[in-house]
Coordinates of C-alpha atoms in Angstrom, one line a residue:
X1 CA 10.4 15.0 -29.7
X2 CA 13.9 13.8 -28.2
X3 CA 15.1 10.3 -29.3
X4 CA 17.7 7.8 -28.6
X5 CA 21.7 7.8 -29.0
X6 CA 21.4 5.5 -31.8
X7 CA 25.0 2.8 -32.1
X8 CA 25.8 1.0 -35.8
X9 CA 23.5 -2.3 -35.9
X10 CA 26.4 -4.3 -35.1
X11 CA 26.2 -1.8 -31.1
X12 CA 22.8 -2.3 -30.8
X13 CA 23.1 -6.2 -31.2
X14 CA 25.4 -5.9 -28.7
X15 CA 23.2 -4.2 -25.7
X16 CA 20.5 -0.9 -26.0
X17 CA 21.9 2.5 -25.8
X18 CA 21.3 4.2 -23.0
X19 CA 20.4 8.1 -23.4
X20 CA 19.7 10.5 -23.2
X21 CA 21.5 13.3 -24.9
X22 CA 21.2 11.8 -22.3
X23 CA 20.9 11.5 -25.5
X24 CA 23.8 11.8 -26.6
X25 CA 25.5 13.2 -24.1
X26 CA 21.7 13.6 -22.8
X27 CA 21.8 17.0 -23.2
X28 CA 21.9 18.2 -19.9
X29 CA 26.1 16.5 -19.9
X30 CA 25.8 17.6 -23.7
X31 CA 24.7 20.9 -23.6
X32 CA 26.3 22.1 -20.0
X33 CA 30.1 20.2 -21.9
X34 CA 29.4 22.7 -24.6
X35 CA 28.4 25.3 -22.6
X36 CA 31.6 24.8 -20.5
X37 CA 33.6 24.4 -23.8
X38 CA 32.7 26.8 -25.8
X39 CA 33.3 29.5 -23.0
X40 CA 36.2 27.9 -22.4
X41 CA 37.7 28.0 -26.6
X42 CA 36.4 31.2 -27.0
X43 CA 37.7 33.1 -23.6
X44 CA 41.2 31.2 -25.2
X45 CA 40.8 32.8 -28.7
X46 CA 39.6 36.0 -26.8
X47 CA 42.9 36.1 -24.6
X48 CA 45.4 35.0 -27.5
X49 CA 43.9 37.9 -29.6
X50 CA 43.0 41.3 -28.2
X51 CA 41.1 44.2 -29.7
X52 CA 38.1 45.8 -28.0
X53 CA 35.3 47.8 -30.3
X54 CA 31.9 47.6 -30.7
X55 CA 31.4 48.5 -34.5
X56 CA 33.2 45.1 -36.0
X57 CA 30.9 43.4 -38.2
X58 CA 27.6 44.7 -37.4
X59 CA 26.6 46.5 -40.4
X60 CA 27.2 43.8 -42.2
X61 CA 24.3 41.4 -42.6
X62 CA 23.7 40.2 -46.4
X63 CA 22.9 36.9 -46.8
X64 CA 22.0 35.9 -50.5
X65 CA 20.8 39.5 -51.4
X66 CA 18.6 40.8 -48.0
X67 CA 19.5 42.9 -45.5
X68 CA 18.7 42.7 -41.6
X69 CA 17.8 44.8 -39.8
X70 CA 21.8 46.4 -38.0
X71 CA 20.4 47.5 -35.2
X72 CA 23.5 49.8 -34.7
X73 CA 20.5 52.2 -32.6
X74 CA 20.5 49.4 -29.4
X75 CA 24.0 47.9 -30.5
X76 CA 25.5 50.5 -27.2
X77 CA 22.1 48.4 -24.7
X78 CA 23.1 45.0 -25.9
X79 CA 26.5 45.4 -25.7
X80 CA 26.2 46.2 -22.1
X81 CA 22.9 44.5 -21.0
X82 CA 25.3 41.3 -22.9
X83 CA 28.3 42.0 -21.1
X84 CA 25.8 42.0 -18.0
X85 CA 25.5 38.5 -19.0
X86 CA 28.9 37.5 -18.7
X87 CA 29.3 39.1 -15.3
X88 CA 26.6 36.6 -13.9
X89 CA 28.3 33.8 -15.7
X90 CA 30.6 33.9 -14.7
X91 CA 29.7 33.2 -10.9
X92 CA 29.3 30.1 -9.8
X93 CA 25.9 30.0 -7.0
X94 CA 27.4 28.7 -3.9
X95 CA 23.8 27.4 -2.7
X96 CA 20.0 26.9 -4.4
X97 CA 19.0 30.1 -3.6
X98 CA 21.9 32.6 -4.4
X99 CA 21.2 30.3 -8.0
X100 CA 17.9 31.0 -8.4
X101 CA 18.6 35.2 -8.0
X102 CA 21.7 34.3 -10.6
X103 CA 19.2 32.5 -12.7
X104 CA 15.6 35.7 -12.5
X105 CA 18.9 38.2 -13.0
X106 CA 19.9 37.1 -16.3
X107 CA 15.6 35.9 -17.4
X108 CA 15.3 39.7 -16.7
X109 CA 18.6 40.7 -18.5
X110 CA 17.6 38.2 -21.8
X111 CA 13.9 39.9 -22.2
X112 CA 15.4 43.0 -22.7
X113 CA 17.5 40.8 -25.1
X114 CA 15.1 39.8 -26.7
X115 CA 13.0 43.4 -26.8
X116 CA 15.5 45.2 -28.4
X117 CA 16.8 42.2 -31.0
X118 CA 13.2 41.8 -32.0
X119 CA 13.6 43.6 -35.2
X120 CA 16.4 41.0 -36.3
X121 CA 13.1 38.3 -34.4
X122 CA 10.7 39.9 -37.1
X123 CA 13.0 39.1 -40.1
X124 CA 15.3 35.8 -39.7
X125 CA 13.6 33.7 -36.5
X126 CA 9.9 32.1 -36.3
X127 CA 7.0 31.4 -37.8
X128 CA 3.4 31.6 -35.5
X129 CA 2.7 28.3 -37.3
X130 CA -0.1 25.8 -34.8
X131 CA -0.7 22.2 -35.7
X132 CA -2.7 22.1 -38.3
X133 CA 0.1 25.2 -40.2
X134 CA 2.2 22.7 -39.6
X135 CA -0.4 20.0 -40.7
X136 CA -0.5 21.9 -44.2
X137 CA 3.1 21.4 -44.9
X138 CA 2.7 17.8 -44.1
X139 CA 2.9 17.5 -48.3
X140 CA 5.3 19.4 -49.2
X141 CA 7.7 17.5 -46.3
X142 CA 6.3 14.2 -46.7
X143 CA 7.3 14.4 -50.8
X144 CA 10.3 16.2 -50.2
X145 CA 11.3 13.0 -48.0
X146 CA 10.4 10.6 -50.1
X147 CA 11.8 11.3 -53.8
X148 CA 15.1 11.6 -50.7
X149 CA 14.9 7.9 -50.3
X150 CA 13.1 7.1 -47.2
X151 CA 10.4 4.7 -47.3
X152 CA 8.5 4.3 -44.9
X153 CA 4.3 3.2 -46.8
X154 CA 2.7 2.2 -43.1
X155 CA 3.2 5.8 -41.3
X156 CA 1.6 8.7 -42.5
X157 CA 2.1 12.7 -41.1
X158 CA -1.4 12.9 -38.8
X159 CA -2.1 15.6 -35.3
X160 CA -2.7 13.8 -32.7
X161 CA -4.4 15.5 -29.4
X162 CA -1.8 16.4 -26.9
X163 CA 1.2 15.8 -29.1
X164 CA 0.9 17.5 -31.6
X165 CA 2.0 16.1 -35.1
X166 CA 3.4 12.0 -34.9
X167 CA 2.7 9.2 -37.5
X168 CA 0.4 7.3 -38.1
X169 CA -0.3 4.3 -38.9
X170 CA -1.4 3.5 -42.7
X171 CA -2.1 0.1 -42.0
X172 CA -2.1 -2.8 -39.5
X173 CA 2.3 -3.7 -38.4
X174 CA 3.4 -6.3 -35.7
X175 CA 6.2 -5.9 -33.9
X176 CA 9.3 -6.2 -35.1
X177 CA 7.9 -5.7 -38.8
X178 CA 10.1 -2.4 -40.4
X179 CA 8.2 0.8 -41.3
X180 CA 11.2 2.9 -42.1
X181 CA 14.1 3.8 -43.1
X182 CA 15.9 6.9 -43.5
X183 CA 18.9 7.4 -45.6
X184 CA 22.3 9.3 -44.5
X185 CA 21.4 11.4 -47.6
X186 CA 18.7 12.5 -45.6
X187 CA 19.8 13.0 -42.1
X188 CA 20.4 16.5 -41.6
X189 CA 25.1 16.6 -40.0
X190 CA 26.6 19.8 -40.2
X191 CA 28.7 17.3 -42.5
X192 CA 25.9 18.1 -44.9
X193 CA 26.9 22.1 -45.4
X194 CA 28.3 22.8 -48.0
X195 CA 32.2 22.3 -47.1
X196 CA 32.1 26.9 -47.4
X197 CA 30.8 26.8 -43.8
X198 CA 31.1 23.5 -43.1
X199 CA 34.7 25.5 -41.8
X200 CA 33.1 27.0 -39.3
X201 CA 32.6 23.9 -36.8
X202 CA 36.8 23.1 -37.0
X203 CA 36.7 25.2 -34.0
X204 CA 35.1 22.9 -31.5
X205 CA 35.3 19.5 -33.6
X206 CA 33.8 17.9 -30.2
X207 CA 31.1 20.1 -29.2
X208 CA 29.1 18.1 -32.4
X209 CA 25.6 19.5 -30.7
X210 CA 27.0 22.6 -30.2
X211 CA 27.8 22.3 -34.2
X212 CA 23.8 20.6 -35.4
X213 CA 22.0 23.7 -33.2
X214 CA 24.8 26.0 -36.1
X215 CA 24.1 24.7 -38.8
X216 CA 20.4 24.7 -38.6
X217 CA 20.7 28.5 -37.7
X218 CA 22.3 28.8 -40.6
X219 CA 19.9 26.3 -43.0
X220 CA 16.9 28.0 -41.3
X221 CA 17.7 32.5 -42.8
X222 CA 18.1 30.5 -45.7
X223 CA 14.2 30.0 -46.5
X224 CA 13.6 28.9 -49.8
X225 CA 16.8 28.3 -50.4
X226 CA 17.3 26.2 -48.7
X227 CA 17.4 22.7 -49.7
X228 CA 16.0 21.7 -45.8
X229 CA 13.3 24.0 -46.1
X230 CA 9.8 21.3 -45.7
X231 CA 12.4 20.0 -42.7
X232 CA 12.3 23.0 -40.8
X233 CA 8.9 24.3 -42.2
X234 CA 6.6 21.3 -40.2
X235 CA 9.3 21.6 -37.4
X236 CA 6.7 23.2 -34.0
X237 CA 7.6 26.7 -33.3
X238 CA 7.8 26.9 -30.1
X239 CA 9.0 24.6 -27.9
X240 CA 7.9 23.7 -23.8
X241 CA 11.5 22.8 -23.0
X242 CA 13.2 25.3 -20.4
X243 CA 14.8 28.1 -22.1
X244 CA 10.7 29.2 -22.9
X245 CA 9.7 29.3 -18.8
X246 CA 8.6 32.0 -18.3
X247 CA 10.9 33.6 -14.4
X248 CA 7.2 32.5 -12.5
X249 CA 6.9 28.9 -14.4
X250 CA 10.4 27.9 -14.0
X251 CA 8.9 29.4 -10.3
X252 CA 6.8 26.2 -9.8
X253 CA 9.5 24.8 -9.9
X254 CA 11.6 25.1 -6.8
X255 CA 11.9 22.4 -4.0
X256 CA 12.3 19.7 -7.1
X257 CA 14.7 17.5 -7.8
X258 CA 14.3 19.2 -12.0
X259 CA 15.5 22.5 -10.5
X260 CA 19.5 22.7 -10.6
X261 CA 18.9 21.3 -14.0
X262 CA 16.8 23.5 -15.3
X263 CA 18.5 26.9 -14.2
X264 CA 21.8 25.0 -15.1
X265 CA 20.8 24.6 -18.5
X266 CA 19.6 28.6 -19.5
X267 CA 22.8 29.9 -17.9
X268 CA 25.0 27.0 -20.0
X269 CA 22.3 28.4 -22.9
X270 CA 23.3 32.2 -22.1
X271 CA 26.8 32.0 -21.6
X272 CA 27.0 29.7 -25.3
X273 CA 25.3 33.5 -26.9
X274 CA 26.9 35.9 -24.9
X275 CA 30.0 34.8 -25.5
X276 CA 29.0 34.1 -29.0
X277 CA 28.4 38.0 -29.3
X278 CA 31.6 39.0 -27.7
X279 CA 32.9 37.7 -30.3
X280 CA 31.3 40.0 -33.2
X281 CA 30.6 42.6 -31.5
X282 CA 33.0 43.3 -28.9
X283 CA 36.0 42.1 -29.3
X284 CA 35.5 40.7 -33.0
X285 CA 39.1 40.8 -33.6
X286 CA 39.3 37.6 -31.7
X287 CA 40.1 35.2 -34.2
X288 CA 36.9 33.3 -33.5
X289 CA 35.1 35.6 -33.8
X290 CA 36.0 34.3 -37.9
X291 CA 33.8 31.5 -37.7
X292 CA 31.2 32.8 -34.7
X293 CA 30.6 35.9 -36.6
X294 CA 29.3 34.4 -39.1
X295 CA 26.3 33.6 -37.3
X296 CA 25.7 37.2 -36.6
X297 CA 27.1 39.1 -40.0
X298 CA 25.6 36.8 -42.0
X299 CA 22.6 34.6 -41.0
X300 CA 21.2 36.8 -38.3
X301 CA 21.5 35.3 -35.4
X302 CA 19.7 37.1 -31.8
X303 CA 18.9 35.5 -28.8
X304 CA 15.0 34.0 -30.0
X305 CA 17.0 31.9 -33.2
X306 CA 19.7 30.8 -31.2
X307 CA 16.8 29.1 -28.4
X308 CA 14.6 27.8 -31.7
X309 CA 18.3 25.9 -33.0
X310 CA 19.3 25.4 -28.8
X311 CA 15.5 23.7 -28.5
X312 CA 15.4 21.9 -31.3
X313 CA 18.3 20.0 -31.5
X314 CA 17.3 19.4 -27.6
X315 CA 14.4 17.1 -28.8
X316 CA 15.4 16.2 -31.9
X317 CA 18.9 15.2 -31.8
X318 CA 20.1 11.2 -32.0
X319 CA 24.2 11.0 -33.1
X320 CA 25.2 8.5 -35.2
X321 CA 29.2 7.3 -37.1
X322 CA 31.1 10.6 -38.2
X323 CA 30.9 10.2 -42.6
X324 CA 33.9 12.6 -41.7
X325 CA 37.2 10.5 -41.2
X326 CA 39.5 12.9 -40.4
X327 CA 39.8 16.9 -39.9
X328 CA 41.9 19.4 -42.4
X329 CA 44.6 18.9 -39.7
X330 CA 44.3 15.3 -39.8
X331 CA 42.9 14.5 -36.7
X332 CA 41.4 10.7 -36.6
X333 CA 37.6 11.4 -36.1
X334 CA 36.5 8.1 -37.1
X335 CA 35.5 7.2 -33.4
X336 CA 33.8 10.3 -32.8
X337 CA 29.8 10.8 -33.6
X338 CA 28.3 13.1 -34.7
X339 CA 24.9 14.8 -34.0
X340 CA 21.9 15.0 -36.3
X341 CA 18.4 15.7 -37.0
X342 CA 17.1 12.1 -38.6
X343 CA 13.0 13.7 -40.4
X344 CA 10.7 12.2 -41.3
X345 CA 11.1 9.5 -37.9
X346 CA 11.9 11.8 -35.9
X347 CA 7.5 12.7 -36.2
X348 CA 7.4 9.4 -33.9
X349 CA 6.3 10.2 -30.6
X350 CA 7.6 8.6 -27.3
X351 CA 5.6 5.7 -25.4
X352 CA 7.5 3.2 -22.8
X353 CA 9.1 0.2 -24.0
X354 CA 12.4 -1.2 -25.9
X355 CA 14.7 0.5 -28.7
X356 CA 13.6 0.1 -32.4
X357 CA 15.8 1.7 -33.9
X358 CA 19.3 1.9 -35.5
X359 CA 21.9 3.4 -38.0
X360 CA 23.6 1.1 -40.1
X361 CA 27.0 1.6 -40.8
X362 CA 27.2 -0.6 -43.7
X363 CA 24.6 0.6 -45.6
X364 CA 24.1 4.0 -44.7
X365 CA 21.2 4.0 -42.9
X366 CA 19.4 4.5 -40.3
X367 CA 16.5 1.5 -39.5
X368 CA 13.4 1.8 -36.5
X369 CA 10.5 -1.2 -37.1
X370 CA 8.4 -1.4 -34.4
X371 CA 8.3 -2.0 -30.5
X372 CA 4.4 -4.0 -30.6
X373 CA 0.9 -4.1 -33.1
X374 CA 0.0 -1.4 -33.8
X375 CA -3.6 -0.8 -35.8
X376 CA -3.8 1.2 -38.6
X377 CA -5.9 4.2 -38.3
X378 CA -3.8 3.9 -34.4
X379 CA -0.8 6.8 -33.3
X380 CA 3.1 4.8 -33.8
X381 CA 5.1 5.0 -31.2
X382 CA 8.8 4.9 -30.3
X383 CA 11.0 4.6 -27.6
X384 CA 13.3 7.0 -26.4
X385 CA 15.4 5.5 -24.4
X386 CA 15.9 4.9 -20.2
X387 CA 15.3 8.5 -19.4
X388 CA 14.4 9.9 -16.2
X389 CA 10.6 12.6 -15.8
X390 CA 12.7 15.0 -14.6
X391 CA 15.7 15.4 -17.4
X392 CA 13.0 15.1 -20.1
X393 CA 10.5 17.6 -18.7
X394 CA 14.4 20.3 -18.7
X395 CA 15.6 19.0 -22.5
X396 CA 12.2 17.4 -24.1
X397 CA 9.6 19.7 -22.5
X398 CA 7.2 16.7 -22.1
X399 CA 6.6 13.6 -18.8
X400 CA 5.8 10.8 -19.2
X401 CA 3.5 9.6 -16.5
X402 CA 3.7 6.3 -17.7
X403 CA 8.1 5.9 -16.9
X404 CA 8.8 2.3 -15.3
X405 CA 13.0 4.4 -15.8
X406 CA 11.9 7.1 -13.8
X407 CA 13.2 8.7 -10.9
X408 CA 14.3 11.3 -8.6
X409 CA 17.7 12.4 -7.6
X410 CA 19.6 12.8 -4.4
X411 CA 22.1 14.6 -4.1
X412 CA 24.7 13.0 -1.3
X413 CA 28.3 13.6 -0.4
X414 CA 31.3 12.2 1.7
X415 CA 32.6 15.9 4.7
X416 CA 36.2 16.7 4.6
X417 CA 36.1 17.2 7.7
X418 CA 35.5 13.0 8.7
X419 CA 39.2 11.4 10.1
X420 CA 37.6 8.2 7.9
X421 CA 36.1 9.9 4.4
X422 CA 39.5 7.9 3.0
X423 CA 38.8 4.4 4.2
X424 CA 34.9 5.9 3.2
X425 CA 35.8 6.9 0.1
X426 CA 37.9 3.8 -0.8
X427 CA 34.4 1.2 -0.8
X428 CA 32.6 3.7 -2.1
X429 CA 34.8 3.4 -5.0
X430 CA 35.6 0.1 -6.0
X431 CA 31.3 0.9 -6.3
X432 CA 32.3 3.0 -8.4
X433 CA 30.4 5.5 -6.5
X434 CA 31.7 9.4 -6.0
X435 CA 32.8 11.0 -3.0
X436 CA 29.9 13.2 -3.9
X437 CA 27.7 11.3 -5.8
X438 CA 23.5 12.2 -7.1
X439 CA 21.9 9.2 -6.2
X440 CA 18.1 7.7 -7.4
X441 CA 15.4 7.2 -5.6
X442 CA 12.6 4.7 -6.9
X443 CA 9.1 4.2 -8.5
X444 CA 7.7 1.4 -6.0
X445 CA 8.2 -1.5 -5.7
X446 CA 12.4 -0.6 -5.5
X447 CA 12.2 2.7 -3.5
X448 CA 15.9 2.8 -2.9
X449 CA 19.2 2.6 -6.3
X450 CA 21.1 -0.2 -4.2
X451 CA 23.5 2.8 -5.2
X452 CA 22.0 4.5 -2.7
X453 CA 21.7 2.4 -0.2
X454 CA 25.1 1.1 -0.2
X455 CA 26.5 5.2 0.1
X456 CA 24.5 5.1 2.7
X457 CA 25.4 1.7 4.0
X458 CA 29.4 3.5 4.0
X459 CA 28.8 6.5 5.6
X460 CA 27.2 6.0 8.4
X461 CA 29.6 2.8 9.3
X462 CA 32.6 3.2 13.0
X463 CA 35.7 2.3 12.3
X464 CA 35.7 -1.1 13.2
X465 CA 33.1 -1.6 9.6
X466 CA 35.3 0.2 7.7
X467 CA 38.0 -1.7 9.0
X468 CA 36.1 -5.1 8.2
X469 CA 34.7 -4.1 4.9
X470 CA 37.6 -2.4 3.5
X471 CA 39.9 -5.4 4.1
X472 CA 37.7 -7.8 1.7
X473 CA 37.1 -5.3 -1.4
X474 CA 35.9 -8.4 -3.4
X475 CA 32.9 -8.9 -0.9
X476 CA 31.7 -4.1 -1.1
X477 CA 28.9 -5.7 -3.6
X478 CA 26.8 -6.7 -0.9
X479 CA 27.0 -3.0 0.0
X480 CA 25.0 -2.9 -3.1
X481 CA 21.5 -5.4 -1.9
X482 CA 19.0 -5.1 0.1
X483 CA 19.8 -8.5 1.9
X484 CA 23.9 -7.9 3.0
X485 CA 25.5 -8.9 6.1
X486 CA 24.9 -5.8 8.0
X487 CA 24.6 -5.4 12.6
X488 CA 20.9 -4.9 12.5
X489 CA 22.4 -1.1 14.5
X490 CA 24.0 -0.3 11.7
X491 CA 20.9 -1.2 9.2
X492 CA 18.7 0.2 12.1
X493 CA 21.2 3.9 11.4
X494 CA 21.3 3.4 8.1
X495 CA 17.3 3.5 7.4
X496 CA 16.8 6.2 10.1
X497 CA 19.3 8.0 8.2
X498 CA 17.5 7.1 4.8
X499 CA 14.1 7.8 6.2
X500 CA 15.5 11.6 7.6
X501 CA 17.1 13.1 3.9
X502 CA 14.0 11.8 1.9
X503 CA 11.0 13.3 5.0
X504 CA 13.7 16.7 4.7
X505 CA 12.8 16.5 0.5
X506 CA 9.3 15.2 0.8
X507 CA 8.8 18.8 3.0
X508 CA 11.3 21.4 1.1
X509 CA 8.4 20.1 -2.1
X510 CA 5.2 20.6 -0.5
X511 CA 6.6 23.5 0.8
X512 CA 7.1 25.6 -2.2
X513 CA 4.4 23.9 -4.0
X514 CA 1.9 26.7 -4.3
X515 CA -0.1 26.5 -7.5
X516 CA -4.0 26.9 -7.1
X517 CA -6.8 24.8 -7.1
X518 CA -7.2 25.1 -10.1
X519 CA -4.7 24.4 -11.7
X520 CA -3.9 21.4 -9.1
X521 CA -6.6 19.2 -10.4
X522 CA -6.1 20.2 -14.0
X523 CA -2.3 18.7 -13.0
X524 CA -4.1 15.5 -11.3
X525 CA -6.7 15.0 -14.4
X526 CA -3.6 14.7 -17.2
X527 CA -2.3 11.9 -14.9
X528 CA -4.6 9.5 -16.4
X529 CA -3.7 5.1 -18.4
X530 CA -2.0 6.6 -21.4
X531 CA -1.5 10.0 -21.3
X532 CA 1.4 12.1 -21.5
X533 CA 2.4 15.9 -21.0
X534 CA 4.2 16.6 -24.8
X535 CA 4.6 18.6 -27.7
X536 CA 2.0 21.0 -26.5
X537 CA 1.4 24.9 -26.7
X538 CA 4.1 28.0 -24.8
X539 CA 1.9 28.8 -21.7
X540 CA -0.8 27.3 -19.4
X541 CA 0.2 24.2 -20.7
X542 CA 3.5 24.8 -19.2
X543 CA 2.1 25.1 -16.1
X544 CA -0.1 22.5 -15.9
X545 CA 4.0 20.1 -17.1
X546 CA 5.1 21.1 -14.5
X547 CA 2.6 20.7 -11.9
X548 CA 2.4 16.8 -13.6
X549 CA 6.1 17.3 -13.1
X550 CA 5.6 17.2 -9.1
X551 CA 2.8 15.6 -8.5
X552 CA 4.8 12.1 -9.9
X553 CA 8.7 13.0 -8.0
X554 CA 5.5 13.7 -4.8
X555 CA 4.5 9.8 -5.3
X556 CA 8.0 8.7 -6.4
X557 CA 9.3 9.8 -2.6
X558 CA 6.4 9.9 -0.5
X559 CA 6.3 6.2 -1.8
X560 CA 10.4 5.3 -0.8
X561 CA 9.8 7.1 2.3
X562 CA 6.2 5.2 4.3
X563 CA 8.3 2.4 2.3
X564 CA 11.7 3.8 5.0
X565 CA 10.1 3.7 7.5
X566 CA 8.2 0.4 7.4
X567 CA 11.9 -0.9 7.6
X568 CA 13.5 1.3 10.3
X569 CA 10.4 -1.3 12.3
X570 CA 12.5 -3.8 10.8

């Protein structure tokens, strides 16, 4: 499950938080940003203190008296594979075909890495827990949460078909009724690790989602010795995020608006892992190895464990205010929120509605009220925020077939060879639209977002029209609206352009749609009222998830295409 950013109570009353990851910086933003920043940070540390060698810290794999497999026999091949990963992620694909080829090679390298790391995976990684196994650990978790200060007299954890675990009402609940509170002491973040571990994050104070994954790895490997063990025990062992897609499953996503985001996410996480590995096993004397190396040498980090931790963070993280107002260097951190996991509350599944959770800085608690009436025995839902199905698919591993805030991104840009590019850019800037932008195609009845319509209108303006609209930039906001005082031939060109562009996108989507008839039928079967492909088991369910997503994207594009065609006739 992936939740929204949560503001403090005062901020939440002023405005609803927007999602994502995303969340937070939603994970598409957060993870991508982290990957880029992490690469830069590690590269800087490496340049500051170059050293080579593959032995380094590899045999010091101990924590709390446990010894992890050193993988000394596999180290040479692992180093070569990681070296190739670093070469791959350093390349910027020029087009979708190159991006796909890069992804395939990355996955082949990672598959081999996971084979070589298998002894380490068995020692530190994931339990093969199903719904019932997780449910068996719920009582211990609930007691732990209650003892820690979680208050929820009207909710309990239960298994729901299609959702795995969720929250069930134990009594009738009225809309806006308070149902749950979680104290800060039970909200998991890097701040709640022992002082010795918190120092590990000093190199990357702004990469709060990366630090949260880092902290989760530490607590996961501590096992029974971790105070967070009851919570970690009820987390999923696997996810349906794109980090778990096979090449064949990702192939089915090609041609969609979500594909590039999915490939980018996989590339970012591969880059993060490869850079951390390099700091320990390839250039262990780099200054950043003092922190990065701990994950490998004391906590047995392997790629399988890392993608689990990252997926946990992607699907569950939220932003809360920091408790630590400054770091050891005296830098003011008070205005920088921190990524966190909120036990018990994060068991709630998503349904469209309104955000009813907030963090109260005055009493250091997270509070949740009901967004709607809920009868005893029914599943209790919360709203994760305004997010597209592409975002939910890539970063959370589910979609919402009733998503009223869904959209399909369309990429447009001004050509540098256009002699009128600066005049066009000036008008677009007044509307807060970039020269190269990802704009939204919407579900019925809106179809075309105001920003997309304005971009295409400006794109099709003549020199005289640009001069006219550029002379009064205050009036430029009219371009965002359907009813705008434009010449008929200009509006006709605008809608013809949109029609052709949408037709092209729909053609690409349909040309890459090669799933079997049976799989298509499964996807159609699931597109029923109240269904969401949520936290399903790996394998075929990911195939079904992709089919569902493709159908929803096709529906948005087809409806918008028909609308544009009708506008061309007006």
